[in-house]
Coordinates of C-alpha atoms and ligand atoms in Angstrom, one line a residue:
M1 CA -68.7 131.1 -32.9
T2 CA -72.8 131.7 -33.3
S3 CA -75.0 128.9 -34.6
T4 CA -78.9 129.6 -34.9
T5 CA -81.3 126.5 -33.2
P6 CA -82.4 124.4 -36.5
T7 CA -86.8 125.1 -36.1
P8 CA -88.3 123.1 -37.9
E9 CA -90.1 125.3 -41.2
L10 CA -85.9 125.9 -42.0
T11 CA -85.2 122.1 -41.9
S12 CA -87.9 120.8 -43.8
R13 CA -86.6 119.6 -47.8
P14 CA -88.6 122.6 -50.6
A15 CA -91.4 120.9 -52.0
E16 CA -92.6 118.4 -54.6
L17 CA -88.8 117.3 -55.0
P18 CA -88.3 115.5 -58.1
G19 CA -87.9 111.5 -57.0
L20 CA -85.0 111.3 -59.7
L21 CA -82.8 113.9 -60.7
T22 CA -83.4 112.8 -64.5
H23 CA -80.3 113.5 -68.7
Y24 CA -81.3 115.4 -70.6
I25 CA -80.8 115.8 -74.7
G26 CA -83.0 116.5 -77.4
G27 CA -85.2 117.7 -75.5
E28 CA -86.5 115.3 -73.6
R29 CA -85.5 114.1 -70.0
V30 CA -84.8 110.6 -69.9
P31 CA -83.2 107.6 -67.2
S32 CA -79.7 106.5 -68.2
L33 CA -79.6 103.9 -71.1
G34 CA -78.8 101.0 -68.7
G35 CA -80.7 102.8 -65.5
E36 CA -77.7 103.6 -63.6
T37 CA -77.9 106.3 -60.5
F38 CA -75.9 108.1 -57.7
P39 CA -77.9 109.0 -54.1
V40 CA -77.6 112.7 -53.4
L41 CA -77.4 113.6 -50.4
D42 CA -78.6 117.2 -48.7
P43 CA -75.9 119.2 -46.4
V44 CA -77.8 119.7 -42.9
T45 CA -78.5 115.7 -42.6
N46 CA -75.8 113.7 -45.3
E47 CA -79.4 111.8 -45.6
P48 CA -79.8 111.1 -49.1
Y49 CA -83.3 112.9 -50.6
T50 CA -83.1 111.7 -53.7
V51 CA -81.5 109.6 -56.9
C52 CA -79.7 111.4 -60.0
A53 CA -79.0 109.0 -62.5
A54 CA -75.8 108.5 -63.5
G55 CA -74.7 108.8 -66.6
Q56 CA -72.1 106.5 -68.1
A57 CA -70.3 106.0 -72.3
A58 CA -73.6 105.6 -73.8
D59 CA -75.4 108.1 -72.3
I60 CA -72.6 110.5 -73.7
D61 CA -73.0 108.8 -76.8
R62 CA -76.3 109.4 -77.3
A63 CA -76.0 113.8 -75.9
V64 CA -73.2 113.8 -78.5
E65 CA -75.4 112.5 -80.9
A66 CA -78.8 114.8 -80.1
A67 CA -75.5 118.3 -79.8
R68 CA -74.4 117.4 -83.3
R69 CA -77.1 116.9 -85.5
A70 CA -78.5 120.1 -83.5
F71 CA -74.5 121.6 -85.2
T72 CA -75.3 120.0 -88.8
E73 CA -79.1 119.9 -88.9
G74 CA -80.7 122.5 -86.8
P75 CA -81.1 126.1 -87.1
W76 CA -79.0 127.5 -83.8
P77 CA -75.2 128.1 -85.5
K78 CA -77.3 129.5 -88.7
L79 CA -79.0 131.9 -86.4
K80 CA -78.3 135.8 -86.8
P81 CA -76.6 137.7 -83.1
R82 CA -79.2 139.0 -82.7
E83 CA -81.3 136.6 -82.8
R84 CA -80.3 133.7 -80.5
S85 CA -79.1 137.1 -78.4
R86 CA -83.1 137.5 -77.7
I87 CA -83.5 133.8 -76.3
L88 CA -80.1 134.1 -74.2
Y89 CA -82.0 137.6 -72.8
R90 CA -85.5 135.0 -72.6
I91 CA -83.1 132.2 -70.6
A92 CA -82.5 135.7 -68.1
E93 CA -86.1 136.7 -67.7
G94 CA -86.8 132.8 -66.9
I95 CA -83.8 131.8 -65.2
E96 CA -84.8 135.6 -62.3
A97 CA -88.4 133.9 -62.9
A98 CA -87.5 131.6 -60.7
D99 CA -85.0 133.1 -58.2
E100 CA -86.6 132.1 -55.7
R101 CA -87.2 128.7 -56.2
L102 CA -83.3 128.3 -58.2
A103 CA -81.9 130.1 -54.5
E104 CA -84.2 127.0 -52.3
L105 CA -83.2 124.6 -54.2
E106 CA -79.0 125.7 -54.1
A107 CA -79.1 127.0 -50.7
Y108 CA -80.9 123.1 -49.3
D109 CA -78.6 120.8 -52.6
T110 CA -74.9 122.4 -51.4
G111 CA -76.2 123.9 -47.9
L112 CA -74.9 127.1 -49.1
P113 CA -76.6 130.1 -47.3
I114 CA -79.6 131.0 -48.6
T115 CA -79.3 134.8 -49.3
Q116 CA -75.5 133.5 -50.3
A117 CA -77.6 131.3 -53.1
R118 CA -80.1 134.1 -54.7
G119 CA -77.2 136.5 -55.4
Q120 CA -76.3 133.4 -57.5
A121 CA -79.3 133.6 -59.4
H122 CA -78.7 137.6 -60.1
R123 CA -75.8 136.4 -61.4
A124 CA -76.9 134.3 -63.5
A125 CA -78.9 135.9 -65.1
E126 CA -76.9 138.3 -65.5
N127 CA -74.3 135.9 -67.3
F128 CA -76.1 135.6 -69.7
R129 CA -77.6 138.2 -70.5
F130 CA -73.5 140.3 -70.2
F131 CA -73.6 137.6 -73.0
A132 CA -76.4 138.6 -75.3
D133 CA -75.5 141.6 -76.2
V134 CA -71.8 140.9 -76.4
I135 CA -73.0 138.5 -79.3
V136 CA -74.2 141.1 -81.0
S137 CA -72.1 143.4 -80.4
G138 CA -68.6 142.5 -81.7
A139 CA -66.4 142.7 -84.6
E140 CA -64.2 141.2 -87.2
E141 CA -61.1 141.7 -88.1
A142 CA -60.8 142.7 -91.1
F143 CA -57.3 143.5 -93.1
Q144 CA -56.1 145.1 -96.1
V145 CA -53.7 144.8 -98.5
G146 CA -53.2 147.8 -100.6
E147 CA -55.8 147.4 -103.1
E148 CA -54.9 144.1 -103.7
Q149 CA -55.8 141.7 -101.9
Y150 CA -58.8 141.8 -98.4
N151 CA -58.4 139.6 -96.3
H152 CA -61.4 138.5 -93.4
V153 CA -62.1 136.4 -90.2
I154 CA -64.9 135.2 -89.9
R155 CA -66.3 133.5 -86.4
K156 CA -67.7 130.4 -87.1
P157 CA -69.5 127.7 -83.7
I158 CA -66.9 125.3 -83.0
G159 CA -69.3 122.9 -82.7
V160 CA -70.8 119.9 -79.5
A161 CA -68.3 122.2 -76.7
G162 CA -68.5 119.7 -73.3
L163 CA -69.4 122.1 -70.4
I164 CA -67.6 119.9 -66.6
T165 CA -68.7 122.2 -64.0
P166 CA -67.4 121.9 -60.2
W167 CA -70.4 122.2 -57.3
N168 CA -69.3 125.4 -56.0
T169 CA -71.7 127.9 -56.3
P170 CA -73.0 125.2 -59.6
F171 CA -75.7 127.4 -61.4
M172 CA -73.8 130.6 -61.7
L173 CA -70.7 128.8 -63.0
E174 CA -73.3 126.4 -65.3
S175 CA -73.7 129.1 -66.5
W176 CA -70.7 131.1 -67.0
K177 CA -70.6 128.5 -69.7
L178 CA -73.8 127.8 -70.9
A179 CA -74.4 131.8 -72.3
P180 CA -71.0 131.9 -74.2
A181 CA -71.1 128.8 -75.5
L182 CA -75.0 129.4 -76.6
A183 CA -74.1 132.6 -78.0
S184 CA -71.0 131.6 -80.5
G185 CA -73.8 129.3 -81.6
C186 CA -72.6 125.9 -80.2
T187 CA -74.1 123.0 -79.2
L188 CA -73.1 121.9 -76.5
V189 CA -73.9 119.1 -73.1
L190 CA -73.9 119.8 -69.6
K191 CA -72.2 118.1 -67.7
P192 CA -72.7 118.5 -63.9
A193 CA -71.6 118.1 -60.9
E194 CA -71.6 114.7 -59.0
W195 CA -72.2 116.6 -55.3
S196 CA -74.2 119.2 -56.7
P197 CA -76.7 118.4 -59.4
L198 CA -80.7 119.6 -58.5
S199 CA -80.3 123.0 -59.6
A200 CA -79.9 122.3 -63.2
S201 CA -82.9 120.6 -62.8
L202 CA -85.0 123.9 -63.6
L203 CA -82.4 124.1 -66.7
P204 CA -84.6 122.5 -69.5
E205 CA -87.9 124.1 -68.6
I206 CA -86.4 127.0 -68.9
M207 CA -84.1 127.0 -71.6
E208 CA -88.2 125.2 -73.2
K209 CA -89.5 128.6 -72.8
A210 CA -87.0 130.7 -74.1
G211 CA -87.8 129.1 -77.5
V212 CA -83.1 127.1 -77.4
P213 CA -85.2 123.8 -79.9
A214 CA -84.0 120.5 -78.8
G215 CA -80.3 119.1 -78.6
V216 CA -78.9 122.3 -78.7
F217 CA -78.5 122.3 -74.8
N218 CA -78.8 118.6 -73.1
I219 CA -77.6 117.6 -69.9
V220 CA -75.9 113.9 -68.8
H221 CA -75.6 113.7 -64.7
G222 CA -72.9 111.6 -63.5
I223 CA -69.8 110.5 -61.8
G224 CA -66.5 112.7 -63.3
E225 CA -65.1 109.7 -63.7
E226 CA -67.9 107.9 -66.2
A227 CA -69.8 110.4 -67.4
G228 CA -67.2 113.5 -67.1
A229 CA -64.4 110.6 -68.7
A230 CA -66.5 110.4 -71.2
L231 CA -67.3 113.2 -72.5
V232 CA -63.3 114.2 -72.2
D233 CA -62.9 111.2 -74.6
H234 CA -65.6 111.8 -77.0
P235 CA -63.8 112.3 -80.6
Q236 CA -67.1 114.9 -81.8
V237 CA -67.0 116.9 -79.0
P238 CA -63.7 119.7 -79.9
L239 CA -63.3 121.4 -77.1
I240 CA -63.8 121.6 -73.1
S241 CA -64.4 124.1 -71.0
F242 CA -63.4 122.1 -67.9
T243 CA -63.5 124.7 -64.0
G244 CA -62.7 122.1 -61.2
E245 CA -59.9 120.8 -59.0
T246 CA -56.2 121.1 -60.2
T247 CA -55.9 117.2 -60.6
T248 CA -58.3 116.8 -61.7
G249 CA -57.3 119.6 -65.0
R250 CA -54.0 117.8 -65.6
I251 CA -56.1 113.9 -65.7
I252 CA -58.1 116.2 -68.4
A253 CA -56.0 117.9 -69.8
E254 CA -53.9 114.0 -70.9
N255 CA -56.8 112.8 -71.8
S256 CA -57.6 115.8 -74.1
A257 CA -54.4 115.2 -76.0
K258 CA -55.3 112.4 -78.9
H259 CA -58.3 114.6 -79.4
L260 CA -55.7 117.4 -80.1
K261 CA -59.0 119.6 -77.5
T262 CA -59.2 123.0 -77.8
L263 CA -58.7 123.2 -73.7
S264 CA -60.2 126.1 -70.7
M265 CA -59.4 125.2 -67.4
E266 CA -61.0 127.4 -64.1
L267 CA -58.5 125.4 -61.9
G268 CA -57.6 124.8 -58.0
G269 CA -56.0 128.8 -55.8
K270 CA -55.1 129.8 -52.8
S271 CA -54.9 133.4 -53.2
P272 CA -53.4 135.8 -51.3
C273 CA -54.5 138.6 -49.8
V274 CA -51.4 141.1 -48.7
V275 CA -51.9 143.9 -46.1
F276 CA -49.9 146.5 -45.4
A277 CA -50.1 149.2 -41.9
D278 CA -50.7 151.7 -44.0
A279 CA -54.4 150.6 -45.7
D280 CA -57.6 151.3 -45.3
L281 CA -57.9 148.4 -41.8
D282 CA -61.1 148.6 -41.1
A283 CA -61.9 147.9 -44.9
A284 CA -59.1 145.4 -45.2
V285 CA -60.7 143.0 -42.8
D286 CA -64.0 143.5 -43.8
A287 CA -62.9 142.0 -46.9
A288 CA -59.8 139.6 -46.2
V289 CA -63.8 138.4 -43.2
F290 CA -65.7 138.5 -46.1
Q291 CA -63.4 136.8 -48.6
I292 CA -62.9 133.8 -47.2
F293 CA -65.9 132.9 -44.8
S294 CA -68.3 134.2 -48.1
L295 CA -69.9 131.2 -49.8
N296 CA -68.5 128.7 -46.8
G297 CA -65.4 129.3 -48.1
E298 CA -65.6 127.0 -51.1
R299 CA -65.4 129.9 -53.3
C300 CA -62.3 129.5 -55.5
T301 CA -61.0 133.3 -55.8
A302 CA -61.5 132.6 -52.1
G303 CA -58.5 135.6 -49.9
S304 CA -57.0 132.1 -48.2
R305 CA -53.7 133.2 -47.3
L306 CA -53.4 137.1 -44.8
L307 CA -50.0 138.4 -44.9
V308 CA -49.6 140.8 -43.1
E309 CA -47.3 144.0 -42.6
R310 CA -45.6 143.5 -39.4
P311 CA -46.2 146.9 -37.2
V312 CA -50.2 146.2 -37.5
Y313 CA -50.0 142.5 -37.7
D314 CA -51.2 141.1 -34.7
E315 CA -53.9 144.4 -34.8
V316 CA -55.5 142.9 -37.7
V317 CA -55.1 138.5 -35.8
A318 CA -56.9 140.0 -33.6
R319 CA -59.6 142.2 -35.8
V320 CA -60.1 139.0 -37.4
A321 CA -60.7 136.7 -35.0
E322 CA -62.7 138.3 -33.6
R323 CA -65.3 138.8 -36.7
A324 CA -64.4 135.2 -37.6
R325 CA -65.6 134.0 -34.2
N326 CA -68.6 136.6 -35.1
V327 CA -69.8 134.5 -38.2
R328 CA -73.2 132.9 -37.9
I329 CA -73.6 129.7 -38.8
G330 CA -76.7 128.1 -39.1
L331 CA -78.4 126.3 -41.3
P332 CA -78.9 127.0 -44.9
G333 CA -82.2 128.5 -45.4
D334 CA -81.7 130.3 -42.4
P335 CA -81.6 133.9 -44.0
R336 CA -79.3 134.8 -40.3
T337 CA -77.2 132.8 -41.1
E338 CA -73.5 133.7 -42.8
L339 CA -71.8 130.2 -43.2
G340 CA -74.0 127.0 -44.1
A341 CA -73.4 124.1 -44.5
L342 CA -70.0 122.1 -46.6
I343 CA -71.5 120.6 -49.5
H344 CA -70.5 116.2 -48.7
P345 CA -69.9 115.1 -46.1
E346 CA -66.1 113.7 -47.9
H347 CA -65.3 116.9 -48.5
Y348 CA -65.6 117.7 -45.1
A349 CA -63.9 115.6 -43.2
R350 CA -60.9 116.9 -45.5
V351 CA -61.6 120.6 -44.5
R352 CA -61.7 119.1 -40.9
E353 CA -57.9 117.2 -41.2
Y354 CA -56.5 120.6 -42.6
V355 CA -57.5 121.6 -39.3
E356 CA -56.0 119.5 -38.0
I357 CA -53.2 119.0 -40.2
G358 CA -52.3 123.6 -39.7
S359 CA -51.8 122.8 -35.6
A360 CA -50.2 119.9 -36.1
E361 CA -47.5 121.8 -38.3
G362 CA -47.8 124.5 -35.7
A363 CA -49.6 127.2 -36.9
R364 CA -52.1 129.3 -33.7
L365 CA -55.4 128.8 -33.5
V366 CA -57.3 132.1 -33.1
A367 CA -60.7 131.5 -33.8
G368 CA -63.0 128.2 -34.8
G369 CA -62.0 125.0 -36.0
T370 CA -64.5 122.9 -35.2
R371 CA -68.3 122.1 -34.9
P372 CA -70.7 124.3 -34.2
E373 CA -73.2 124.3 -31.3
G374 CA -76.1 123.9 -31.6
L375 CA -75.1 121.7 -35.0
P376 CA -74.5 118.2 -34.2
E377 CA -75.4 117.3 -37.1
G378 CA -73.9 117.7 -40.9
N379 CA -71.4 118.9 -42.4
F380 CA -71.0 122.2 -39.6
L381 CA -67.4 123.8 -38.7
D382 CA -67.3 127.1 -37.4
A383 CA -65.4 130.5 -39.4
T384 CA -61.8 129.3 -38.8
V385 CA -58.6 131.2 -38.2
F386 CA -54.9 130.5 -37.7
A387 CA -52.0 132.7 -37.6
D388 CA -48.6 132.7 -37.8
V389 CA -48.6 130.3 -40.8
K390 CA -45.5 129.5 -42.1
P391 CA -44.7 128.9 -46.1
A392 CA -44.1 125.5 -45.2
H393 CA -46.9 124.2 -43.8
R394 CA -49.1 122.3 -46.0
I395 CA -52.1 124.2 -45.2
F396 CA -50.1 127.1 -46.6
Q397 CA -49.8 126.2 -50.3
E398 CA -52.4 123.0 -50.5
E399 CA -55.9 124.5 -51.3
I400 CA -58.7 124.7 -48.5
F401 CA -61.7 125.3 -49.8
G402 CA -63.7 126.0 -47.2
P403 CA -64.4 128.2 -43.9
V404 CA -59.7 128.1 -43.3
L405 CA -58.0 131.0 -43.6
C406 CA -53.7 130.8 -42.9
I407 CA -52.6 134.6 -42.0
T408 CA -48.7 135.3 -42.5
P409 CA -46.3 137.9 -41.4
F410 CA -44.1 139.7 -44.3
D411 CA -42.3 142.8 -43.1
T412 CA -40.9 144.5 -46.6
D413 CA -42.4 145.3 -50.1
E414 CA -39.7 141.7 -51.7
E415 CA -40.7 139.8 -48.7
A416 CA -44.7 139.9 -48.9
V417 CA -44.4 139.5 -53.1
E418 CA -42.0 136.3 -52.9
L419 CA -44.5 135.2 -50.0
A420 CA -47.5 135.8 -52.1
N421 CA -45.9 134.3 -55.1
D422 CA -44.1 130.9 -53.4
T423 CA -48.1 128.4 -53.6
A424 CA -47.9 126.7 -56.9
Y425 CA -51.4 128.8 -58.0
G426 CA -51.8 131.9 -59.6
L427 CA -56.0 132.6 -59.8
A428 CA -56.3 135.8 -57.6
A429 CA -54.1 138.6 -55.8
Y430 CA -55.4 141.5 -53.9
I431 CA -53.5 144.4 -52.6
W432 CA -54.3 146.4 -49.3
T433 CA -52.6 149.6 -49.0
N434 CA -52.7 153.9 -49.7
N435 CA -49.8 153.3 -51.8
L436 CA -50.4 154.1 -55.2
D437 CA -46.6 154.2 -56.1
R438 CA -46.0 150.0 -53.7
A439 CA -49.5 148.9 -54.9
N440 CA -48.6 149.3 -59.0
T441 CA -45.3 147.5 -58.8
L442 CA -46.3 145.1 -56.7
S443 CA -49.9 144.5 -59.2
R444 CA -47.8 142.9 -62.0
E445 CA -44.6 141.3 -60.1
I446 CA -47.5 138.2 -57.9
E447 CA -48.7 136.1 -60.2
S448 CA -51.2 136.0 -60.2
G449 CA -54.0 136.3 -63.5
M450 CA -56.3 138.8 -61.7
L451 CA -55.5 141.6 -58.8
W452 CA -57.2 143.6 -57.2
I453 CA -56.1 146.7 -55.0
N454 CA -58.2 148.0 -52.6
S455 CA -61.0 146.2 -52.9
Q456 CA -62.6 142.6 -53.0
N457 CA -63.4 140.2 -55.6
V458 CA -65.8 142.5 -57.6
R459 CA -66.5 141.1 -61.2
D460 CA -66.5 142.9 -64.8
L461 CA -67.4 140.6 -66.5
R462 CA -66.4 142.1 -69.5
T463 CA -62.9 141.1 -68.5
P464 CA -60.5 138.1 -68.5
F465 CA -61.3 135.9 -65.9
G466 CA -58.7 132.7 -65.4
G467 CA -55.4 132.3 -63.3
V468 CA -51.6 131.4 -64.4
K469 CA -49.6 128.1 -63.5
A470 CA -51.3 125.4 -61.2
S471 CA -54.7 127.1 -61.7
G472 CA -55.6 127.3 -65.2
I473 CA -55.4 127.6 -68.9
G474 CA -56.6 130.2 -70.8
R475 CA -59.3 133.2 -70.2
E476 CA -63.0 132.8 -70.1
G477 CA -64.8 136.7 -69.7
G478 CA -65.9 139.0 -72.4
R479 CA -64.7 139.0 -76.4
H480 CA -62.3 136.0 -74.8
S481 CA -65.1 132.9 -74.0
I482 CA -66.5 134.5 -78.0
D483 CA -62.8 133.6 -78.6
F484 CA -62.9 130.6 -77.3
Y485 CA -66.2 128.8 -78.4
T486 CA -64.7 129.7 -81.8
E487 CA -63.3 128.8 -84.9
S488 CA -60.6 131.8 -86.5
H489 CA -61.5 131.0 -90.4
I490 CA -59.3 133.5 -92.5
V491 CA -61.1 134.5 -95.8
H492 CA -58.5 135.2 -98.7
V493 CA -59.6 138.2 -101.7
A494 CA -57.9 139.2 -104.3
L495 CA -59.6 142.3 -105.5
R496 CA -58.2 142.5 -109.3
T497 CA -56.6 139.6 -110.8
L498 CA -52.7 138.9 -109.8
P499 CA -50.2 137.4 -110.8
V500 CA -49.9 134.3 -110.7
P501 CA -46.7 132.4 -110.4
R502 CA -47.0 129.4 -113.7
F503 CA -45.1 126.5 -113.1
G504 CA -45.4 123.8 -116.4
A505 CA -46.0 126.6 -118.9
G506 CA -41.7 127.3 -120.1
P507 CA -40.7 125.6 -123.0
A508 CA -40.5 121.7 -122.3
E509 CA -37.0 120.9 -122.3
Ligands
NAD1 P1 -63.7 118.8 -59.3 O1 -62.0 118.5 -60.0 O2 -63.0 117.5 -58.0 O3 -64.9 118.0 -59.9 C1 -65.3 119.5 -61.5 C2 -66.7 118.3 -62.0 O4 -65.5 117.6 -62.7 C3 -67.1 117.5 -62.0 O5 -68.3 117.8 -62.4 C4 -66.7 115.7 -61.8 O6 -67.6 115.2 -62.5 C5 -65.4 116.2 -63.0 N1 -64.7 115.0 -62.8 C6 -63.8 115.0 -61.7 N2 -62.8 113.9 -63.0 C7 -63.5 114.0 -63.9 C8 -62.1 113.0 -65.2 N3 -61.8 112.3 -64.8 N4 -62.7 113.8 -66.2 C9 -64.0 114.1 -66.6 N5 -64.3 115.0 -65.4 C10 -64.5 115.5 -64.1 O7 -63.7 119.5 -58.5 P2 -64.9 120.2 -57.9 O8 -64.6 119.5 -56.5 O9 -66.2 120.1 -57.8 O10 -64.8 122.0 -57.4 C11 -64.6 122.6 -56.5 C12 -62.0 122.6 -57.2 O11 -62.4 124.1 -58.6 C13 -61.8 123.8 -56.9 O12 -60.1 123.1 -56.5 C14 -61.8 125.1 -57.5 O13 -60.3 125.6 -56.8 C15 -61.7 125.4 -58.5 N6 -63.3 126.2 -58.8 C16 -62.3 127.0 -59.7 C17 -63.1 128.5 -60.8 C18 -61.4 129.2 -61.1 O14 -62.9 129.8 -62.3 N7 -60.8 129.2 -61.0 C19 -64.1 128.5 -59.9 C20 -64.9 127.3 -59.4 C21 -64.5 125.9 -58.5

């Protein structure tokens, strides 16, 4: 473990932090109607640094009303795709212009290392550019029935979209929903995660400057069980796009059922990274370490279970453990930091509890597991590696969502598949081998929404994103996102006068 010593410049708060993070409703920055707020903590000190408006059902009503009006009376859903696309491009430019500020706020609010927070701004801008392009290049389906009939599908924006997002890489994940919802012509209410509300405060100005009409884009902050639940329960919100924990997803699905809402659920993961003895071990070790310790391990697609073929098991365990001990843990604002502070003391306590559980279950702790030296406060944990983890262990089965890697040996391809599939989750998977036949076979047998062969998680925005089993419902990405935010409306057109059966036209009996 290497830790950096806090220096005053790196611990100081960003300039001009708002004293109150407000909602954004109908183009206005407003507090909660009842004045409710909640404190927001900085993960380096766990001291509250500001307060945020805590939205209640009445605030959600107000935001949905504004979005509803913008949808039914405003220009947004009726704009030509090219017109919306131009505005989305301007949003991307606005995000890139705010790049440094955004990275600074994100690092401060979430504990993400500043260098990785910078990457998030770029990815968020790309999400807007990408969906700006998708919306102008899409085609609709048409079906001809001989010379008699012509049927075509019109994709209509569904209405007011409810977007509920988590605290890990919050701005980027917000953009992943905002961009396709706006591109599709929906208006929306975004409910950001309560542990990381700060970066969303940049959005209103970016949207206004880009020319998004008032009421199209609304934010209501708040606690999940209050603001989030009210959004899910609102009858004028026909669609919920949710990213977060599987347990929360289940609650949202139950609460949506009575309204029969369209749902997209991007949920938790416990993704396997399977390394065979014939793999390029240098690249596999690099990827294994990067995949679990980047973004503080708070990454849904993290390869949190490393499955290693027996002949190279000891070598891989030793190499990964050594690399973990050298991961630079430090203050989020320090550009040398590779692993920053976990988001919140509650989450930190939960991750540390898993470290205790792992040791108590008999897994072998080969790196980390403790608070780094020189960082006596805040939510810092050494990059942690357990070896000899068994499928029955809770740390093998449950999502930890922190910098904790579990390593397990296997002997055969069949056992590798069995272990890979032996959890409730199925978000991502990674296979490292130089045997293409084996890679192709395993890629079909492993239960995951997404799988990478000889690669870390490199996203292609055109491909569908999502998980199977407890990791999600539905797919977003490319056309899949546009399909989700639009309803297909089928129009059947007779091309000539068609015979119609004539009921009631026969002789009276
Ligand atoms: P969470 O489920 O605690 O919260 C997510 C959001 O849901 C927050 O905005 C929260 O306020 C809201 N919420 C909570 N209870 C609610 C309720 N009853 N009704 C409506 N909204 C409610 O998740 P989190 O801890 O913020 O995020 C971490 C989780 O997200 C991890 O499990 C991670 O794997 C998952 N995640 C998945 C993906 C993916 O694409 N599959 C991406 C990122 C994160």
